[in-house]
mmCIF file of C-alpha atoms and ligand atoms in Angstrom:
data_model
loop_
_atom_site.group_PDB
_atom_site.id
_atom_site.type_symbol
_atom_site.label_atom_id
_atom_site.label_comp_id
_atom_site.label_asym_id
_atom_site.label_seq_id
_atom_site.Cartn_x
_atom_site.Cartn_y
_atom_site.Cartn_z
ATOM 1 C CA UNK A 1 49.840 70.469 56.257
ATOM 2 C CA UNK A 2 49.430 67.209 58.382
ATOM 3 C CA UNK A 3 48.984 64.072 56.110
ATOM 4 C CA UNK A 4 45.464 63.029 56.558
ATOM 5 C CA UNK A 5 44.466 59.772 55.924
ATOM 6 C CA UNK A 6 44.487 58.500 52.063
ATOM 7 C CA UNK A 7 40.663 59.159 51.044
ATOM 8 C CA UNK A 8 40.520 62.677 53.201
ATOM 9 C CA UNK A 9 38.655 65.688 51.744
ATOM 10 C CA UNK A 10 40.463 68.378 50.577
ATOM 11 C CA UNK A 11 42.276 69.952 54.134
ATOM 12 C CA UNK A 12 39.895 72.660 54.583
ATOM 13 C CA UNK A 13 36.613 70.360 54.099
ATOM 14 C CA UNK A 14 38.565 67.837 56.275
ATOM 15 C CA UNK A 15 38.946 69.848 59.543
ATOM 16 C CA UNK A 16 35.310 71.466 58.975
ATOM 17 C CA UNK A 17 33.412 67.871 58.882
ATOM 18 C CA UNK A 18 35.653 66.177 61.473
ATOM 19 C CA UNK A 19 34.661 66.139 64.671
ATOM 20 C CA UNK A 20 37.758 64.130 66.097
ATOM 21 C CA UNK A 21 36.017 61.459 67.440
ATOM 22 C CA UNK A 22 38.839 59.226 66.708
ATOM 23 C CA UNK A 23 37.006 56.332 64.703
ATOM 24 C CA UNK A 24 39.319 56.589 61.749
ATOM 25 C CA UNK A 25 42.339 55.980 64.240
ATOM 26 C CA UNK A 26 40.869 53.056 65.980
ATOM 27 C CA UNK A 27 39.830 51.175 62.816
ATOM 28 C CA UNK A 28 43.292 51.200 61.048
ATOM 29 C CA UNK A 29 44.637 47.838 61.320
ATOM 30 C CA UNK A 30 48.207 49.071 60.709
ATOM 31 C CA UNK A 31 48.016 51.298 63.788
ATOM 32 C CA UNK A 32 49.439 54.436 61.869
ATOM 33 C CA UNK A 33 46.895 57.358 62.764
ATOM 34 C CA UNK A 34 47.553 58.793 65.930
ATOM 35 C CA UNK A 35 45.887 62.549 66.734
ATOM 36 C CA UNK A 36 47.585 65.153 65.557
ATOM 37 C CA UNK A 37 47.651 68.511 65.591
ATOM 38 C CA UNK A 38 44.403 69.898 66.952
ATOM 39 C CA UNK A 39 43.228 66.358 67.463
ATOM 40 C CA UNK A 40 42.753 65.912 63.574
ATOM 41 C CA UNK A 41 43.975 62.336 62.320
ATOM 42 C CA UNK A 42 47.075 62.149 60.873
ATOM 43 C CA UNK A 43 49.097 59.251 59.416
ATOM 44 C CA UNK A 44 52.508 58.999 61.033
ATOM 45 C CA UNK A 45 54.897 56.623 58.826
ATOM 46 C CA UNK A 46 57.332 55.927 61.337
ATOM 47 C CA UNK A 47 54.821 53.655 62.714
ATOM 48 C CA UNK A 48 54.126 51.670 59.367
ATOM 49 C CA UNK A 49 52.704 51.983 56.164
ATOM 50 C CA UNK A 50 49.508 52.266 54.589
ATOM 51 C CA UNK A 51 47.680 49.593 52.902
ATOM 52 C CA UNK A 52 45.079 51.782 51.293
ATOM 53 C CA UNK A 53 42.125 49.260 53.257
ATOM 54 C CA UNK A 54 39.853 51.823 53.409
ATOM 55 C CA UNK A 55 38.833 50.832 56.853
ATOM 56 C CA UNK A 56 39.358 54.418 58.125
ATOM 57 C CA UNK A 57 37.353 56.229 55.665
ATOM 58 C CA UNK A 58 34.786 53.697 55.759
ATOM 59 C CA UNK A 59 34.885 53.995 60.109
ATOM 60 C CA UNK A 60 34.116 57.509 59.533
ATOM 61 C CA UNK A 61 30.777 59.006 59.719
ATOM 62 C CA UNK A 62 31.015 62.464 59.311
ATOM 63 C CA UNK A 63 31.881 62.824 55.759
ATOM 64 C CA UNK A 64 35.432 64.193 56.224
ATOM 65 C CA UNK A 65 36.373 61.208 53.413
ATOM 66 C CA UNK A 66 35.152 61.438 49.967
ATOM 67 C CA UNK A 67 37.482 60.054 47.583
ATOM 68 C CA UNK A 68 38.866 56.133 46.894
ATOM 69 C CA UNK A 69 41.601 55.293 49.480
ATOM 70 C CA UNK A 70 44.001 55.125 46.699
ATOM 71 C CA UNK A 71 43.428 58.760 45.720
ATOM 72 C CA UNK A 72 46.375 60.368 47.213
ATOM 73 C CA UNK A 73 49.621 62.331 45.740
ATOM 74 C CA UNK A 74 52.676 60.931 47.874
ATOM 75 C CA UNK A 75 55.650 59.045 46.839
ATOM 76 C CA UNK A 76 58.914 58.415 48.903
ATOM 77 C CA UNK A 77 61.939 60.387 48.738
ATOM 78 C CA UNK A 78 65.416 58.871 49.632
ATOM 79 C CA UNK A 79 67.910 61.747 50.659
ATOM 80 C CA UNK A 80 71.481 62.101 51.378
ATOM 81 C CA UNK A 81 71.651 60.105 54.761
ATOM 82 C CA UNK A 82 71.403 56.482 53.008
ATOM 83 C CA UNK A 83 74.288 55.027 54.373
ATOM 84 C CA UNK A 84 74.293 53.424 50.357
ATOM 85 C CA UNK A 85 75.565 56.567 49.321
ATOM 86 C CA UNK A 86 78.200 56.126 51.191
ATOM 87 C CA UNK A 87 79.200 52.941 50.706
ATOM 88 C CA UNK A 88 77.590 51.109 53.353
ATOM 89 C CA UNK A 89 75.209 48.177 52.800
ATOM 90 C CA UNK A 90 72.092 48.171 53.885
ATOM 91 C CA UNK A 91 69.373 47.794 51.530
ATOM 92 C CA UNK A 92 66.579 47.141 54.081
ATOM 93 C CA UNK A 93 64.202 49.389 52.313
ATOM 94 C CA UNK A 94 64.098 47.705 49.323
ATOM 95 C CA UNK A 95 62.694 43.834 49.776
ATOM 96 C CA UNK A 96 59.626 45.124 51.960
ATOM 97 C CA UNK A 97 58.713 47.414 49.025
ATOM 98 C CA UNK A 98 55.703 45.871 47.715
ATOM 99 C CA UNK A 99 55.642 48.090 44.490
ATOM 100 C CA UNK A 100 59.684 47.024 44.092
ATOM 101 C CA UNK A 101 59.640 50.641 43.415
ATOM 102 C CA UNK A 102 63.702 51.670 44.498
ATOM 103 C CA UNK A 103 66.403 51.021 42.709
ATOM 104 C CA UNK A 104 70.185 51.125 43.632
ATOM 105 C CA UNK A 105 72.372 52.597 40.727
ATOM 106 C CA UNK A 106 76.335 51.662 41.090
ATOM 107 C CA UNK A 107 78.469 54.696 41.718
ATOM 108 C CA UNK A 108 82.282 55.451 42.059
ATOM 109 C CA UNK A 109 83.932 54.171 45.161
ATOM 110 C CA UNK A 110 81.570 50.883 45.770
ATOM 111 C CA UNK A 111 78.688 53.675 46.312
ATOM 112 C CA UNK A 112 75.349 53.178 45.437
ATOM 113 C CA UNK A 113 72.684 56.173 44.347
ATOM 114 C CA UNK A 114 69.052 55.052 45.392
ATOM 115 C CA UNK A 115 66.293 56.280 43.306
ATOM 116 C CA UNK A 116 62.628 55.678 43.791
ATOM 117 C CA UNK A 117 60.917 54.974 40.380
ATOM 118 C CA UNK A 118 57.185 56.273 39.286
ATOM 119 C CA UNK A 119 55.613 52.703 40.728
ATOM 120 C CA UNK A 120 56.028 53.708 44.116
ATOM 121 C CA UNK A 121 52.806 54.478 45.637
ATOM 122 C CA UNK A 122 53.402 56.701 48.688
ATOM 123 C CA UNK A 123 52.705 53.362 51.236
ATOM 124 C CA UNK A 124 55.853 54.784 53.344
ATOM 125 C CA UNK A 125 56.306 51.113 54.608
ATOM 126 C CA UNK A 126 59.960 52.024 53.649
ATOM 127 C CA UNK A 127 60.140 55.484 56.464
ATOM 128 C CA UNK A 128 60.135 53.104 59.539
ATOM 129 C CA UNK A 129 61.996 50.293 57.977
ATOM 130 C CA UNK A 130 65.525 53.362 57.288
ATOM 131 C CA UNK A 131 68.068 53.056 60.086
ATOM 132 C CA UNK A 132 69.369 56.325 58.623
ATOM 133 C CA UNK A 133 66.064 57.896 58.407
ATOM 134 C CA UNK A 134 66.773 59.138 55.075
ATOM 135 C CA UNK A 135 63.204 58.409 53.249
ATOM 136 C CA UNK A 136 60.645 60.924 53.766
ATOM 137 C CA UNK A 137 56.785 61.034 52.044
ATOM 138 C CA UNK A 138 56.084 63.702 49.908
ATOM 139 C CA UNK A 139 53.444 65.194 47.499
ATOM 140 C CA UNK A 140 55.303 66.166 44.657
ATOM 141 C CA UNK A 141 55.939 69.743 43.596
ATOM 142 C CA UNK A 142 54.052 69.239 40.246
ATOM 143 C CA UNK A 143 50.783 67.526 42.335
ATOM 144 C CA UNK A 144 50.764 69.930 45.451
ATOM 145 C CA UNK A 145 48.105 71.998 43.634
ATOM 146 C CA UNK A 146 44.702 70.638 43.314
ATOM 147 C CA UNK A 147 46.430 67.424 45.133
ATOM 148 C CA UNK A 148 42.816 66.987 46.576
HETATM 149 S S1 SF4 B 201 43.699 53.026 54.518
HETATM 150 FE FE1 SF4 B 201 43.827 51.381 56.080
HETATM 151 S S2 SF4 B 201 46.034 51.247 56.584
HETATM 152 FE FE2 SF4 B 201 45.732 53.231 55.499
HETATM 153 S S3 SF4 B 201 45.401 54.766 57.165
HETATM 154 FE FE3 SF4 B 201 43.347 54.035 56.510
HETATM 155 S S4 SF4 B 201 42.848 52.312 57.923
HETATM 156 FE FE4 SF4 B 201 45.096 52.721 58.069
HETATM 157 S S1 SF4 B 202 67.061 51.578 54.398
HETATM 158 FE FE1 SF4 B 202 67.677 53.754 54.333
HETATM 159 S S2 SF4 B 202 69.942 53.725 54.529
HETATM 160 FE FE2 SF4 B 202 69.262 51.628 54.001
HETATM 161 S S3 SF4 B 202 69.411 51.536 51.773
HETATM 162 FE FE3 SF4 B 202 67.292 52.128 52.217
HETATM 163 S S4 SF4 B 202 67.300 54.402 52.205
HETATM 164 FE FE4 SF4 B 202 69.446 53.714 52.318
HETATM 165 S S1 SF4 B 203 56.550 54.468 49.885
HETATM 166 FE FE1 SF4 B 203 55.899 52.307 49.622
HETATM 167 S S2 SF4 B 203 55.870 52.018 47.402
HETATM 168 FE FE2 SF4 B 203 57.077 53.883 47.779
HETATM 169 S S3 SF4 B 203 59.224 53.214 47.882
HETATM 170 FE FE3 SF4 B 203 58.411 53.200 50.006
HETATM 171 S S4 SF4 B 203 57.679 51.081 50.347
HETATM 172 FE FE4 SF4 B 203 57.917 51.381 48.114
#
């Protein structure tokens, strides 16, 4: 399932009610809906992250958005391509992390074993900052269901 922007309707209410008119996309000041898809909104974070504003969701008027902008499952992942695993420094994920939410744990060899902690809120301001493109935005296994 395409990530819909944070405040969407469950997916099945979501494609019913839009009428992909493209509002939501124009009003997001961080430029990071784009038409996916079937024309449906979707957030792409290799353009930026979210800043939960609410201006999509509140652009919309065809009551595809329900719910607070906050009200989404995702967090980031970090996977085996940081180049901190092996050994290389690079660290540019973790300073523009507003929620300080990754960690770097020392390792044998000079490695270092990134781990994202419970603060992080799913922005995915970290995807586009990864040289590696190791981070990816997820809804956890134990939130998939009922996620909406
Ligand atoms: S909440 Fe704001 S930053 Fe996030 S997708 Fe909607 S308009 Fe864009
Ligand atoms: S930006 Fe990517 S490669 Fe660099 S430390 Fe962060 S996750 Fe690892
Ligand atoms: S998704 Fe946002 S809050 Fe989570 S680790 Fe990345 S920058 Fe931090």
């Amino acid at each position: 399932v395409p990530q819909r922007p944070p405040g969407a309707r469950a997916e099945a209410d979501f494609t019913e009610a839009c009428t992909r008119c493209d509002d939501c996309i124009r009003a997001c000041p961080q430029a990071i809906l784009v038409r996916g898809r079937g024309g449906f909104p979707s957030v792409d974070f290799t353009l930026g992250g979210c800043t939960f504003c609410g201006a999509c969701a509140a652009a919309c008027t065809t009551g595809a958005f329900a719910l607070p902008a906050t009200a989404w499952q995702l967090r980031a992942t970090i996977g085996p391509g940081c180049v901190e695993t092996k050994g290389v420094a690079c660290r540019l994920c973790q300073d523009p992390c507003e929620a300080n939410a990754i960690r770097f744990r020392p390792a044998p060899g000079g490695r270092y074993e990134p781990a994202i902690t419970p603060a992080c809120t799913g922005c995915g301001t970290c995807v586009a900052l990864c040289p590696a493109a190791a981070i990816t935005i997820n809804t956890p296994c134990s939130q998939t269901e009922h996620a909406a």
